[in-house]
mmCIF file of C-alpha atoms in Angstrom:
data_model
loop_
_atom_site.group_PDB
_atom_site.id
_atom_site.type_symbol
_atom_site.label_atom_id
_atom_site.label_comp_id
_atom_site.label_asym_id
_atom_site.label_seq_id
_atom_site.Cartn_x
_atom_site.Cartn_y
_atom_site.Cartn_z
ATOM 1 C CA UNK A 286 -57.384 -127.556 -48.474
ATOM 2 C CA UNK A 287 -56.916 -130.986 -49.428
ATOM 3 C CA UNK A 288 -53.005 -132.921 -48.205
ATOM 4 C CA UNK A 289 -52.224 -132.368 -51.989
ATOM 5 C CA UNK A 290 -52.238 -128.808 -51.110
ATOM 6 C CA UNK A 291 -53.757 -125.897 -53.117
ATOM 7 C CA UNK A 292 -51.223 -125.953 -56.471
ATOM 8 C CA UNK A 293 -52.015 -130.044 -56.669
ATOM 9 C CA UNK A 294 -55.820 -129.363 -57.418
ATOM 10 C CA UNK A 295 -57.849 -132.083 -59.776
ATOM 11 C CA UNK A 296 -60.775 -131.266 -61.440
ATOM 12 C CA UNK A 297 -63.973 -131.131 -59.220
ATOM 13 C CA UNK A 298 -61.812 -130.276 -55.933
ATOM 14 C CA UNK A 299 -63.776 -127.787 -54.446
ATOM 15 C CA UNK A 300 -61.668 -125.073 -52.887
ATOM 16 C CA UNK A 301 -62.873 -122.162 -50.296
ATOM 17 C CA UNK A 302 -61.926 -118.759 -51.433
ATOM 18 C CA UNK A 303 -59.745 -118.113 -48.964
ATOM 19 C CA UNK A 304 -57.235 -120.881 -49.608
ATOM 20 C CA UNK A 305 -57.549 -120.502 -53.314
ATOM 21 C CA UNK A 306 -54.539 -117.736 -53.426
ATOM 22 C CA UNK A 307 -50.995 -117.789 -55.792
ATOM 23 C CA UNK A 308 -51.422 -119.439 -59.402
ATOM 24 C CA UNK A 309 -55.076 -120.044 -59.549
ATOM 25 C CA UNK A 310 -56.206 -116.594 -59.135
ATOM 26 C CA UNK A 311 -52.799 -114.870 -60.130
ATOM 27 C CA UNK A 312 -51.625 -112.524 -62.674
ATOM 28 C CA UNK A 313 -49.152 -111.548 -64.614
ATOM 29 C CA UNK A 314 -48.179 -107.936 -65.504
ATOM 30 C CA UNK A 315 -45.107 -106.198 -67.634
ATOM 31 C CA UNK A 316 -43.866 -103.199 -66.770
ATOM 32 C CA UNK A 317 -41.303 -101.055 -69.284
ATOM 33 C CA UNK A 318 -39.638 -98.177 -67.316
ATOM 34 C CA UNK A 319 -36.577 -95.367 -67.681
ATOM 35 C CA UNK A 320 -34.877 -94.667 -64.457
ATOM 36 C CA UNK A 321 -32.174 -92.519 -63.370
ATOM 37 C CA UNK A 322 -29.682 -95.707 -63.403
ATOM 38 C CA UNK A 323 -30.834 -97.015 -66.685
ATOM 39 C CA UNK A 324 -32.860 -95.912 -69.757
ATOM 40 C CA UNK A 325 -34.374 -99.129 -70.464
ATOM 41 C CA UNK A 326 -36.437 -100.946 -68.010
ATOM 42 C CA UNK A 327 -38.629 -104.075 -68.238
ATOM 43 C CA UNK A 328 -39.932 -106.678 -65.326
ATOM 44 C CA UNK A 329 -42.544 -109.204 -65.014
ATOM 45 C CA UNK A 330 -44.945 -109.572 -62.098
ATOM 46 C CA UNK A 331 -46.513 -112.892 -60.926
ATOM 47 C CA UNK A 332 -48.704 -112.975 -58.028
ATOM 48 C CA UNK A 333 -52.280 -113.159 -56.900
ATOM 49 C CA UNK A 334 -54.087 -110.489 -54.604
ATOM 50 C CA UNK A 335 -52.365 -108.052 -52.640
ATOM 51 C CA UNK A 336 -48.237 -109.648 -53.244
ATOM 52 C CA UNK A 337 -46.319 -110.413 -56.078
ATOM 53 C CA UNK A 338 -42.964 -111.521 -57.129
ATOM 54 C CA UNK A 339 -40.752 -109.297 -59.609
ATOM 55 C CA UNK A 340 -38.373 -110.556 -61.847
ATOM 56 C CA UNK A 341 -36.168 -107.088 -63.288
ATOM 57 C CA UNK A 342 -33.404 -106.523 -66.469
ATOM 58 C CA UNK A 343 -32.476 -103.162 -67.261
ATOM 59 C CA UNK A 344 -30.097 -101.622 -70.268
ATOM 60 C CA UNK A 345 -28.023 -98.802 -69.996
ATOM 61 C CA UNK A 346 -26.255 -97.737 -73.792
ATOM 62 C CA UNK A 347 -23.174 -95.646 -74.179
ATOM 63 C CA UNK A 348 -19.100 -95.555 -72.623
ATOM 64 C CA UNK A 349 -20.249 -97.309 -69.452
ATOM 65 C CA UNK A 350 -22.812 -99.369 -71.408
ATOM 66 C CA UNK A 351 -24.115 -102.086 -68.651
ATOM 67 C CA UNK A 352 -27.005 -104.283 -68.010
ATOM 68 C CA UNK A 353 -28.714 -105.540 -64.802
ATOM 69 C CA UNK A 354 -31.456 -107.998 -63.546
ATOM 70 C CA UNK A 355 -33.017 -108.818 -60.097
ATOM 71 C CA UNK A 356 -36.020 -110.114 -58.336
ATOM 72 C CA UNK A 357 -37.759 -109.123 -55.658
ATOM 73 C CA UNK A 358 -41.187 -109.497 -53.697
ATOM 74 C CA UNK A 359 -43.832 -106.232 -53.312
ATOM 75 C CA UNK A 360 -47.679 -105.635 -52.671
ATOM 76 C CA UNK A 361 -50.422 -103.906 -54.496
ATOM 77 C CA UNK A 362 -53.187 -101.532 -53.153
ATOM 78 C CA UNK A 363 -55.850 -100.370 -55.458
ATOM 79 C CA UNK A 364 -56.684 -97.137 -53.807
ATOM 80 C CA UNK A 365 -59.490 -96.496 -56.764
ATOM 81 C CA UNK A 366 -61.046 -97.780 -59.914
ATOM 82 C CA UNK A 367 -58.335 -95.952 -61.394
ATOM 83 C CA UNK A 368 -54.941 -95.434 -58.433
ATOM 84 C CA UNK A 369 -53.518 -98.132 -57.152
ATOM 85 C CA UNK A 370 -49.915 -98.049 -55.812
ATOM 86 C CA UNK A 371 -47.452 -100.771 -55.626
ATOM 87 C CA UNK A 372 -43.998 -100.765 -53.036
ATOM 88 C CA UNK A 373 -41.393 -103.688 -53.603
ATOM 89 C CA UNK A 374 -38.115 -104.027 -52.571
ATOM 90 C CA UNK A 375 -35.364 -105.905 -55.095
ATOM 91 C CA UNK A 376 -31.874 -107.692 -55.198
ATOM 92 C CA UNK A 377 -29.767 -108.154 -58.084
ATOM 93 C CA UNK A 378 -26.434 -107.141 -59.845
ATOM 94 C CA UNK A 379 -25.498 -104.854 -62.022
ATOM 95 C CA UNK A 380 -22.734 -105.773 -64.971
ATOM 96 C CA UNK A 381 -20.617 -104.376 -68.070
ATOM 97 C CA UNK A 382 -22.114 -105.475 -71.701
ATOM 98 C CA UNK A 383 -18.278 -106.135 -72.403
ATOM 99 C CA UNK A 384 -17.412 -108.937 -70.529
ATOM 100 C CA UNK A 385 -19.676 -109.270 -68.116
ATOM 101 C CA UNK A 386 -18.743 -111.798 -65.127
ATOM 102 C CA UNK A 387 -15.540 -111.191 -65.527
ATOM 103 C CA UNK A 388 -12.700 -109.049 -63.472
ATOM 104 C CA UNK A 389 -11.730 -109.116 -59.740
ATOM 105 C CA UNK A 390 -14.681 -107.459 -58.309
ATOM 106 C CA UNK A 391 -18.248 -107.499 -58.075
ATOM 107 C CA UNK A 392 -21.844 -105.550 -56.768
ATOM 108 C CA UNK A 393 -25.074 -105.757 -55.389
ATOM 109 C CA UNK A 394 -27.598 -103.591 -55.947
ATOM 110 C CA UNK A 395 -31.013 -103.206 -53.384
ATOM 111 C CA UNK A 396 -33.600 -101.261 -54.001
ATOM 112 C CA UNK A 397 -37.070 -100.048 -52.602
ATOM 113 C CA UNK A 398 -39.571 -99.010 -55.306
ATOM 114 C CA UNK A 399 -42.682 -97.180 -54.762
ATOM 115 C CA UNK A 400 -44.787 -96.719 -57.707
ATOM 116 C CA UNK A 401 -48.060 -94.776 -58.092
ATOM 117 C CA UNK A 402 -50.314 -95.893 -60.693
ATOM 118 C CA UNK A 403 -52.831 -94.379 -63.228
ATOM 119 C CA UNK A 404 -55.292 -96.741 -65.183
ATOM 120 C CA UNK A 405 -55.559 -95.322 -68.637
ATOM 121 C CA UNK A 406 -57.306 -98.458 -70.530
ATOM 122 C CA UNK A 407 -58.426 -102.165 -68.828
ATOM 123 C CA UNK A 408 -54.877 -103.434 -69.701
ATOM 124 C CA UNK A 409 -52.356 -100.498 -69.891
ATOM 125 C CA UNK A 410 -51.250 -97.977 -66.521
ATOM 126 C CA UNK A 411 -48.705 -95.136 -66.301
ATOM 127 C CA UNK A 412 -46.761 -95.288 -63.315
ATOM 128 C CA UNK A 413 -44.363 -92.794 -61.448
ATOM 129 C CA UNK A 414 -42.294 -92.621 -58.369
ATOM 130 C CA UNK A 415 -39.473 -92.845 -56.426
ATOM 131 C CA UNK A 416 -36.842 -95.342 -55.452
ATOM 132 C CA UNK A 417 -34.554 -95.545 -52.677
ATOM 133 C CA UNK A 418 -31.120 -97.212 -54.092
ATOM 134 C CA UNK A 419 -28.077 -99.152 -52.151
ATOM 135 C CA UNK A 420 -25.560 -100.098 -54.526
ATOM 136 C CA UNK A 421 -22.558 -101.690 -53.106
ATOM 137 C CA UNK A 422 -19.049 -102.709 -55.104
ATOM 138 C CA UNK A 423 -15.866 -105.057 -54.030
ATOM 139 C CA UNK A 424 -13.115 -105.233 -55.665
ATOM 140 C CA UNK A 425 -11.822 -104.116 -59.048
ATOM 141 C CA UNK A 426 -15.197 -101.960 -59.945
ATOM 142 C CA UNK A 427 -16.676 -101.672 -63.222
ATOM 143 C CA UNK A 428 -18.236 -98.197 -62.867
ATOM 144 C CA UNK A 429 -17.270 -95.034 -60.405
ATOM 145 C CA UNK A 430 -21.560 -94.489 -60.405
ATOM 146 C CA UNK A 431 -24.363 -96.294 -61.820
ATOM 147 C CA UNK A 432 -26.747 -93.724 -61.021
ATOM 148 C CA UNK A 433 -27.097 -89.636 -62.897
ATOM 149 C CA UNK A 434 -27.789 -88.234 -59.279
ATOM 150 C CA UNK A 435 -25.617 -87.627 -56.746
ATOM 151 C CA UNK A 436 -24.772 -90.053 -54.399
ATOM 152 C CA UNK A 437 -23.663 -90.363 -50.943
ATOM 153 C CA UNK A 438 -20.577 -92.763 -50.514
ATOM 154 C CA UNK A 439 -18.767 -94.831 -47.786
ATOM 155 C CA UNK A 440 -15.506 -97.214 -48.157
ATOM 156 C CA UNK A 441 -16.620 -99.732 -45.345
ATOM 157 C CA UNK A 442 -12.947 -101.360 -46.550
ATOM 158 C CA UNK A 443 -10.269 -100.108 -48.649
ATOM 159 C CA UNK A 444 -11.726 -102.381 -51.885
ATOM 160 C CA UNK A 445 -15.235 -101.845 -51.283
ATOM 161 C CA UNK A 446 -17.351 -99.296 -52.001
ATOM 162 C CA UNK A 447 -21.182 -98.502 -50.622
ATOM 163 C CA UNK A 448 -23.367 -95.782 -52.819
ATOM 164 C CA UNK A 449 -27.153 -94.963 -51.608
ATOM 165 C CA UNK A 450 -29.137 -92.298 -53.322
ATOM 166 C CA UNK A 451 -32.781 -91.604 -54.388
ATOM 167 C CA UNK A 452 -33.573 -92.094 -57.368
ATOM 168 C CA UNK A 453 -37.023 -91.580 -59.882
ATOM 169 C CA UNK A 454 -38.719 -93.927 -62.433
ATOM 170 C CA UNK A 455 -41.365 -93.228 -64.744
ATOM 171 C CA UNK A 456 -43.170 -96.358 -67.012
ATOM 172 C CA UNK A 457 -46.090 -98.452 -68.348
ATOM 173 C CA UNK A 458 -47.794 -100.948 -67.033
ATOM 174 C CA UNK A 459 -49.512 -103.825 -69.279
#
């Protein structure tokens, strides 16, 4: 690799394969997805090789109607021409489509995804599988649940609130 480093590459650099990882031999993927938190599901993944980066909004319609987005990192293992499984972990928030941002409180939300994949065409997967969720709340909460499943719950201090569950999520991949 030359001091410019790999990402600072002119034409005619020659590059060995091994250093010749992130944007040059990246790709980009979407994935559209219903979980049991939110009915609509999309994320973009960037990476090259075996890691990626995940950027995540979701939409959930109806009394508690609410929105979220995160990002997170993950790797990919083709176990076939057609399997491959993917296992990320994310960070992000979730908030009310009324007035979001505002109020006395707010959330995290972690989760580790696991996702089993099934080629169907060159450019288009079906995915399944299941998530482990940690969703925790301070302050003046938005939501009692964000989640359809039952939930285990702990009040680490009288205005916070700490929900873990597992979850399910079924999609496409493109």
């Amino acid at each position: 690799m030359s001091e410019r480093g790999a990402f600072a590459l002119q034409p005619g650099d020659e590059v060995s394969e091994s250093s010749s990882r992130g944007l040059r031999r990246g790709s980009t993927h979407m994935e559209f997805w219903l979980s049991d938190i939110q009915v609509a599901n999309m994320g973009v993944k960037l990476g090259g090789g075996a890691v990626y980066f995940t950027l995540m909004a979701g939409l959930e319609p109806g009394r508690d109607a609410r929105f979220s987005f995160a990002a997170g990192v993950g790797g990919h293992m083709t176990l076939s021409q057609r399997l491959w499984v993917d296992l990320d972990v994310t960070g992000g928030a979730v908030q009310p489509v009324r007035n979001p941002l505002e109020g006395d409180g707010g959330n995290v939300l972690g989760q580790a995804r696991l996702m089993l994949g099934f080629q169907l065409m060159p450019r288009l997967a079906v995915f399944a599988g299941p998530t482990y969720n940690a969703w925790f709340s301070w302050g003046e909460s938005d939501f009692d649940s964000i989640t359809r499943l039952s939930v285990r719950e702990t009040h680490p201090e009288p205005d916070q609130r700490l929900q873990h569950w597992p979850g399910i999520q079924v999609g496409l991949h493109i």
